[in-house]
mmCIF file with all atom_site columns, C-alpha atoms in Angstrom:
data_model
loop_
_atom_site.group_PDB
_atom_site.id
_atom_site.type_symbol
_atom_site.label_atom_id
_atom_site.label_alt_id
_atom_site.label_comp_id
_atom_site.label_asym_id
_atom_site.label_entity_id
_atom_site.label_seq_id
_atom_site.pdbx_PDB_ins_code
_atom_site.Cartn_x
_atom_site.Cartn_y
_atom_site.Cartn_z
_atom_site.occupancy
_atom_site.B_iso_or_equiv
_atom_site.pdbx_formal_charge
_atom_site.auth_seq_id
_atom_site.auth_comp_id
_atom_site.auth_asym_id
_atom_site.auth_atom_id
_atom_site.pdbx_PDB_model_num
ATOM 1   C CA . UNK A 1 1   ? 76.475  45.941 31.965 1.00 0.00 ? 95  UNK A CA 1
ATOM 2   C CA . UNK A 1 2   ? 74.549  44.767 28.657 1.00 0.00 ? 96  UNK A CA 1
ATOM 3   C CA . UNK A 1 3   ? 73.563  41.443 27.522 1.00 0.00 ? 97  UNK A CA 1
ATOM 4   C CA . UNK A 1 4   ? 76.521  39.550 25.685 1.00 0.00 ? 98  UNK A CA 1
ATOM 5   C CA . UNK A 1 5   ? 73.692  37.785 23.315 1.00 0.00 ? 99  UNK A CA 1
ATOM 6   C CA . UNK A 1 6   ? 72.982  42.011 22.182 1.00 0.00 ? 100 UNK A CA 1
ATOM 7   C CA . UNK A 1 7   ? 73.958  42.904 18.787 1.00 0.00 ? 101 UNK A CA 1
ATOM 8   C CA . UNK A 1 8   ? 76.985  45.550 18.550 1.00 0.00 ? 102 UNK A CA 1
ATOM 9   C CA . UNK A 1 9   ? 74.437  47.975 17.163 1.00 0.00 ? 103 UNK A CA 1
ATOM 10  C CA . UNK A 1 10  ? 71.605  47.622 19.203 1.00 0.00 ? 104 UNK A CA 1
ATOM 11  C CA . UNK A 1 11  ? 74.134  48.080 22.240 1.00 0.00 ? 105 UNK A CA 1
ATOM 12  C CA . UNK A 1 12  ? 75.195  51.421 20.596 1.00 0.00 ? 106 UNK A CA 1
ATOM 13  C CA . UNK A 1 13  ? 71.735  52.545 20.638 1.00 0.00 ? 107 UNK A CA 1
ATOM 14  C CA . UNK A 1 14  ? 71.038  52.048 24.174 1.00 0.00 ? 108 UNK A CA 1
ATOM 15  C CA . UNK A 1 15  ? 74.443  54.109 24.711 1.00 0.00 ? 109 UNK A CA 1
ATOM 16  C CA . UNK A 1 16  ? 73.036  56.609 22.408 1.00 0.00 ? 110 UNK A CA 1
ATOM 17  C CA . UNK A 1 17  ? 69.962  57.244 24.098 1.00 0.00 ? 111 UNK A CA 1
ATOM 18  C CA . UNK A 1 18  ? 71.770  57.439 27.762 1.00 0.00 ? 112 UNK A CA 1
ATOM 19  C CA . UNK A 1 19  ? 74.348  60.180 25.919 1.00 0.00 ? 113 UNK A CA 1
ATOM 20  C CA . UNK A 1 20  ? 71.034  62.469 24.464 1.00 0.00 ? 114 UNK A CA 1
ATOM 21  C CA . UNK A 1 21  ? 69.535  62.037 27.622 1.00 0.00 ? 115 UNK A CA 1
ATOM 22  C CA . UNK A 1 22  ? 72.200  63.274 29.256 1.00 0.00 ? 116 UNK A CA 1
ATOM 23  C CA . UNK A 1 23  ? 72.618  66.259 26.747 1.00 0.00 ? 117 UNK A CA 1
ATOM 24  C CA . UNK A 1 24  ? 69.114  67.019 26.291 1.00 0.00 ? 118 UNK A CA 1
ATOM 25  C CA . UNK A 1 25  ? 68.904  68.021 29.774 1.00 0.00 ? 119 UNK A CA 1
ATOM 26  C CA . UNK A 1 26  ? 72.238  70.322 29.958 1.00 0.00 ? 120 UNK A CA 1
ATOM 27  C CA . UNK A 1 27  ? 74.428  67.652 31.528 1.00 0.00 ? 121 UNK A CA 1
ATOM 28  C CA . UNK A 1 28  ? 78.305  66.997 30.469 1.00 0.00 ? 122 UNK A CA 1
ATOM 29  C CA . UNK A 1 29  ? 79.115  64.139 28.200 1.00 0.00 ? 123 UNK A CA 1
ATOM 30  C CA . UNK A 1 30  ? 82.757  63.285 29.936 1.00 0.00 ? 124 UNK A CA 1
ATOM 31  C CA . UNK A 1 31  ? 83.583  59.926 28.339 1.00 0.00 ? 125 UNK A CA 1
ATOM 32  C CA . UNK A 1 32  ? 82.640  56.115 27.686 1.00 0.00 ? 126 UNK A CA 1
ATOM 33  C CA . UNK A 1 33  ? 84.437  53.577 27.543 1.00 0.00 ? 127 UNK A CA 1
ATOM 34  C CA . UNK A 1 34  ? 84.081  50.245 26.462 1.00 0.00 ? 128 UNK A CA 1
ATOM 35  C CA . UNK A 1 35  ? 85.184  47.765 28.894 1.00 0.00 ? 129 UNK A CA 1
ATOM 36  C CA . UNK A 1 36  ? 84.024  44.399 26.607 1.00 0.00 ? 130 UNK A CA 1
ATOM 37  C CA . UNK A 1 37  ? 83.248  41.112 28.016 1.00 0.00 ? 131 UNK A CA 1
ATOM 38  C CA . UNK A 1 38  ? 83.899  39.892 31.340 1.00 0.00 ? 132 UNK A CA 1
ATOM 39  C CA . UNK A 1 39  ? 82.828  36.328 33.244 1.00 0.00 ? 133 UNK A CA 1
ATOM 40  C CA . UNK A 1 40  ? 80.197  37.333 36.161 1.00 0.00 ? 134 UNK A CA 1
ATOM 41  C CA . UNK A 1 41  ? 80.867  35.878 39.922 1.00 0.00 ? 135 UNK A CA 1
ATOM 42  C CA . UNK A 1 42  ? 77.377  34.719 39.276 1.00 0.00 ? 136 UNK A CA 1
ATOM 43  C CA . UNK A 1 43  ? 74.847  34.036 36.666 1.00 0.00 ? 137 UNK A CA 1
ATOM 44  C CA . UNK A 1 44  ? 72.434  36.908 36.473 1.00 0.00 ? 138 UNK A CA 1
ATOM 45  C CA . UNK A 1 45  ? 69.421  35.793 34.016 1.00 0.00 ? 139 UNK A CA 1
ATOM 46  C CA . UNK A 1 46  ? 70.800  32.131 33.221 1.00 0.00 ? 140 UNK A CA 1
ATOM 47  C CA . UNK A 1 47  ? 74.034  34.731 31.149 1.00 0.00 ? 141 UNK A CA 1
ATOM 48  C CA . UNK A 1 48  ? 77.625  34.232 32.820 1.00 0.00 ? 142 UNK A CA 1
ATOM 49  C CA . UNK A 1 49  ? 78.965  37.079 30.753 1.00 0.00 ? 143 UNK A CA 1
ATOM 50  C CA . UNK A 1 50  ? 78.479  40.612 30.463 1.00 0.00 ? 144 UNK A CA 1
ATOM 51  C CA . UNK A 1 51  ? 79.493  43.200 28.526 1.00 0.00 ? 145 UNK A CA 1
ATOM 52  C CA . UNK A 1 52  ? 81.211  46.473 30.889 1.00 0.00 ? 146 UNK A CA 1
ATOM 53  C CA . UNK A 1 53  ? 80.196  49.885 29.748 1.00 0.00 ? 147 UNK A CA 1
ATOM 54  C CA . UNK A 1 54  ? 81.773  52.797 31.861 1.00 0.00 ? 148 UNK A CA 1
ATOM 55  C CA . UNK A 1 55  ? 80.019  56.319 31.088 1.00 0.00 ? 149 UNK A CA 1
ATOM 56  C CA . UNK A 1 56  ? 81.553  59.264 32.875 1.00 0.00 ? 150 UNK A CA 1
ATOM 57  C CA . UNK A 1 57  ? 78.762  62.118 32.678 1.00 0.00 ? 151 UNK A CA 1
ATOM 58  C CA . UNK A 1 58  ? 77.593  65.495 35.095 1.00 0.00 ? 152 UNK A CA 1
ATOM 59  C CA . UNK A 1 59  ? 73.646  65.705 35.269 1.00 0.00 ? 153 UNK A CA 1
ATOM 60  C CA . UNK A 1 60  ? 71.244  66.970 37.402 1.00 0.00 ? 154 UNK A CA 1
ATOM 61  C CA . UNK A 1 61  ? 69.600  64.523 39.774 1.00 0.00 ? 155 UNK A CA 1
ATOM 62  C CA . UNK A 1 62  ? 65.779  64.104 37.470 1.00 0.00 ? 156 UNK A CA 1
ATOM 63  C CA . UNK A 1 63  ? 68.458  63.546 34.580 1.00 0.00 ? 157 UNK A CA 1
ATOM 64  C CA . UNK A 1 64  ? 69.939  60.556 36.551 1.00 0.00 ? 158 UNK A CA 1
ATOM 65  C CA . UNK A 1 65  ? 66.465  58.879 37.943 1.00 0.00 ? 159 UNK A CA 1
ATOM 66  C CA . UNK A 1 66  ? 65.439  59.260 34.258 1.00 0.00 ? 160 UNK A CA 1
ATOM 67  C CA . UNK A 1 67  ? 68.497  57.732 33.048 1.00 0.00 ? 161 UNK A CA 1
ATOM 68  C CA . UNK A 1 68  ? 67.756  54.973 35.358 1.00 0.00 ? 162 UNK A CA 1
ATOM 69  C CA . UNK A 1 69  ? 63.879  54.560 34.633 1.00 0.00 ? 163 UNK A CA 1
ATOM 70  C CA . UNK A 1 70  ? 65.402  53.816 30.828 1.00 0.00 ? 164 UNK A CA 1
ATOM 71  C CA . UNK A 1 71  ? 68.135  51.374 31.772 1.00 0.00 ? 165 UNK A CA 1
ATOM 72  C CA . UNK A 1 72  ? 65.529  49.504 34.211 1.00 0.00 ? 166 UNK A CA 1
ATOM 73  C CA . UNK A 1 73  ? 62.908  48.858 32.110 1.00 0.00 ? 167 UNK A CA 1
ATOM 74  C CA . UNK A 1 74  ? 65.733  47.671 28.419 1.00 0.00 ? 168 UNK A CA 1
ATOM 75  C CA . UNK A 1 75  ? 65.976  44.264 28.792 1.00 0.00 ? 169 UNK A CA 1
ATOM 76  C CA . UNK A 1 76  ? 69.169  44.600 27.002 1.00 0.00 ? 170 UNK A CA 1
ATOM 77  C CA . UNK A 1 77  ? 70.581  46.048 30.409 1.00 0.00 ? 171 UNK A CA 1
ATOM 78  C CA . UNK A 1 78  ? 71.710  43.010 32.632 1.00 0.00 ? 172 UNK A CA 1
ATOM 79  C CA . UNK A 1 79  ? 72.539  45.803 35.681 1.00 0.00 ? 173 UNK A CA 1
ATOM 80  C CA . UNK A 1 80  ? 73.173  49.291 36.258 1.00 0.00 ? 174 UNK A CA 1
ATOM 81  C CA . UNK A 1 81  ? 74.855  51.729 38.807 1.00 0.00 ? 175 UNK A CA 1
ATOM 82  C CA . UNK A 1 82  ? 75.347  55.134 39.100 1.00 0.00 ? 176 UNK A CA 1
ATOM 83  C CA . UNK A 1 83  ? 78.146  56.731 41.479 1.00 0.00 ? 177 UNK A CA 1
ATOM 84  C CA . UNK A 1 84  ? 79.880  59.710 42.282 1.00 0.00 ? 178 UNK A CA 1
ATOM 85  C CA . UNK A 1 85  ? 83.069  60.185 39.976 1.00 0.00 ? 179 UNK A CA 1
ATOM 86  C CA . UNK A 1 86  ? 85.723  61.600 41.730 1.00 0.00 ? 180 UNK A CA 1
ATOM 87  C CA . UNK A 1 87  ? 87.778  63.809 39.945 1.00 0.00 ? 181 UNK A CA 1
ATOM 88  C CA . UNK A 1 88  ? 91.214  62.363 39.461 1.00 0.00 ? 182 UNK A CA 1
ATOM 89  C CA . UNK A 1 89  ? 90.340  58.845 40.038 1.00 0.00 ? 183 UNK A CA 1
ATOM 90  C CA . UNK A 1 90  ? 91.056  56.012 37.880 1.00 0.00 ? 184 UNK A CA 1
ATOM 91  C CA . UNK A 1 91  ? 88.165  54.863 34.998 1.00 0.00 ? 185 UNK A CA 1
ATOM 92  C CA . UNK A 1 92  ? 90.221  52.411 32.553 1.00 0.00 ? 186 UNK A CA 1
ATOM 93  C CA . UNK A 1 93  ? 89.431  49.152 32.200 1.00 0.00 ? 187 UNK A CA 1
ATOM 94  C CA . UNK A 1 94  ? 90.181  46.907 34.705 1.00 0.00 ? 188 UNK A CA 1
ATOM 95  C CA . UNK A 1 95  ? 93.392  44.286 33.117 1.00 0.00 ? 189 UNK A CA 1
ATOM 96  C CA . UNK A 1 96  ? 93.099  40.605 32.850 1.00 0.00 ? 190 UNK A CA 1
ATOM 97  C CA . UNK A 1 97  ? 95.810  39.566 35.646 1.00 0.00 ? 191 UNK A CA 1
ATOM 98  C CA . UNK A 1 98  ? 94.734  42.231 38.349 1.00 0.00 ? 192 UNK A CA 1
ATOM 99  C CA . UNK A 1 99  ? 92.395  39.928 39.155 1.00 0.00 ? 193 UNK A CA 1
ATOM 100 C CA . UNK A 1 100 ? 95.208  37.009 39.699 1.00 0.00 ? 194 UNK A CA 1
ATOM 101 C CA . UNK A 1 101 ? 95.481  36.036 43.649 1.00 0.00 ? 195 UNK A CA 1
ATOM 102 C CA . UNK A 1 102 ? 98.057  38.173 45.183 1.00 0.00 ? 196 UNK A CA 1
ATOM 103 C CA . UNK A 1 103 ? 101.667 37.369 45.708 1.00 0.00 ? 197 UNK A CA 1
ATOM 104 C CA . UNK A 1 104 ? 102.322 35.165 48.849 1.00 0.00 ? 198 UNK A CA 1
ATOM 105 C CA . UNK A 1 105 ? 104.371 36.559 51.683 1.00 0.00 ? 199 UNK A CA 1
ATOM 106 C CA . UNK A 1 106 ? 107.963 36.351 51.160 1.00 0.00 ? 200 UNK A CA 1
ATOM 107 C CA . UNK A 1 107 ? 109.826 34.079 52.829 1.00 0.00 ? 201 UNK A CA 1
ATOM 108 C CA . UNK A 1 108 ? 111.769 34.524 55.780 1.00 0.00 ? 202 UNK A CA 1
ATOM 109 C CA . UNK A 1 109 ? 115.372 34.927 56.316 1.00 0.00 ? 203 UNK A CA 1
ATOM 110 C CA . UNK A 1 110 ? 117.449 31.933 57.739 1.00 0.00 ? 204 UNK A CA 1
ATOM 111 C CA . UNK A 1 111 ? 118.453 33.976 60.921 1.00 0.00 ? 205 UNK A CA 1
ATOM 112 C CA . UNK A 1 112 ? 115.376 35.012 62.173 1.00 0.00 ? 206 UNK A CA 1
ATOM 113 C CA . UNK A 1 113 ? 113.925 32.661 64.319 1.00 0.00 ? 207 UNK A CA 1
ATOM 114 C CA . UNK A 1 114 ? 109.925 31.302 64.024 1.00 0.00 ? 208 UNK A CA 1
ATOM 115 C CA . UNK A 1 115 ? 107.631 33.189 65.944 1.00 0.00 ? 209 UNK A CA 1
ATOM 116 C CA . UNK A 1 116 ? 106.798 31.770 69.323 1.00 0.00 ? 210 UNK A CA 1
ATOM 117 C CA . UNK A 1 117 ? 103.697 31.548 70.478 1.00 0.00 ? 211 UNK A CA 1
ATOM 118 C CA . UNK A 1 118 ? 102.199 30.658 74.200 1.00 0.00 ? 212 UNK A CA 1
ATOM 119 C CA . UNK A 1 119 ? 100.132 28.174 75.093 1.00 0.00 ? 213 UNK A CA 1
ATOM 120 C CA . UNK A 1 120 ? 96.566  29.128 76.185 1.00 0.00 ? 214 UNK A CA 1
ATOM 121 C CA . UNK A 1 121 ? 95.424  28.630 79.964 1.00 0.00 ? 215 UNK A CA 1
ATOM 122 C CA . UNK A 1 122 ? 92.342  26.430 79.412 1.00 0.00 ? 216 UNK A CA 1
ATOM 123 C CA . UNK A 1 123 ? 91.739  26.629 82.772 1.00 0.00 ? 217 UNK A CA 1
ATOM 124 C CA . UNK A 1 124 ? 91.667  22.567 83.251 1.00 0.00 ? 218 UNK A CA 1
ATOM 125 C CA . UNK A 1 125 ? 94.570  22.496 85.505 1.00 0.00 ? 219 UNK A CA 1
ATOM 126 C CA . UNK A 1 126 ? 94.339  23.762 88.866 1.00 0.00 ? 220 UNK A CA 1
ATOM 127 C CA . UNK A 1 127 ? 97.163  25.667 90.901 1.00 0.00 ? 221 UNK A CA 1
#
């Protein structure tokens, strides 16, 4: 996730340097893709926004903590995580309205009858 505030270029640079890292080393450049600008759940450096990046790459495992050691240390990287990709699994963009509350329970029928429920013991009456 990069700073909103960053220039388009100077965001395409830090993307460069992740990709030759990646190659320099022998590792797979799969894909990127740009997810653009999304609200945060919280502020993170007084910024509300940031903007997704989603790189799909195979590298060795001093590839990866260098990779890191970069992204840590540009302060035009508001956060970073790398995880296992698992082959097969879905790496577009999440859309707008997936993140809409989901659909209430529908409503019952006419003929079936409300749920009954028992009353609890709470112990204040005595047999």
């Amino acid at each position: 996730m990069l700073d909103p505030e960053l220039a388009e270029q100077r965001q395409e640079e830090i993307l460069a340097r992740v990709r030759e890292l990646v190659e320099k080393s022998g590792g797979t450049w799969r894909s990127h893709d740009a997810w653009g600008r999304r609200r945060l759940a919280y502020e993170i450096g007084h910024k509300g926004e940031g903007v997704y990046h989603l790189v799909v790459f195979e590298s060795d495992a001093p590839t990866l903590d260098e990779i890191g050691r970069v992204l840590k240390i540009d302060d035009g990287v508001i956060r970073h995580m790398a995880v296992r990709h698992v082959e097969g699994s879905r790496t577009s963009a999440p859309r707008d309205d997936a993140a809409a509350a989901p659909a209430a329970a529908p409503p019952l029928p006419a003929d079936v009858p409300e749920p009954e429920y028992a009353e609890a013991n709470t112990g204040s009456d005595e047999e």
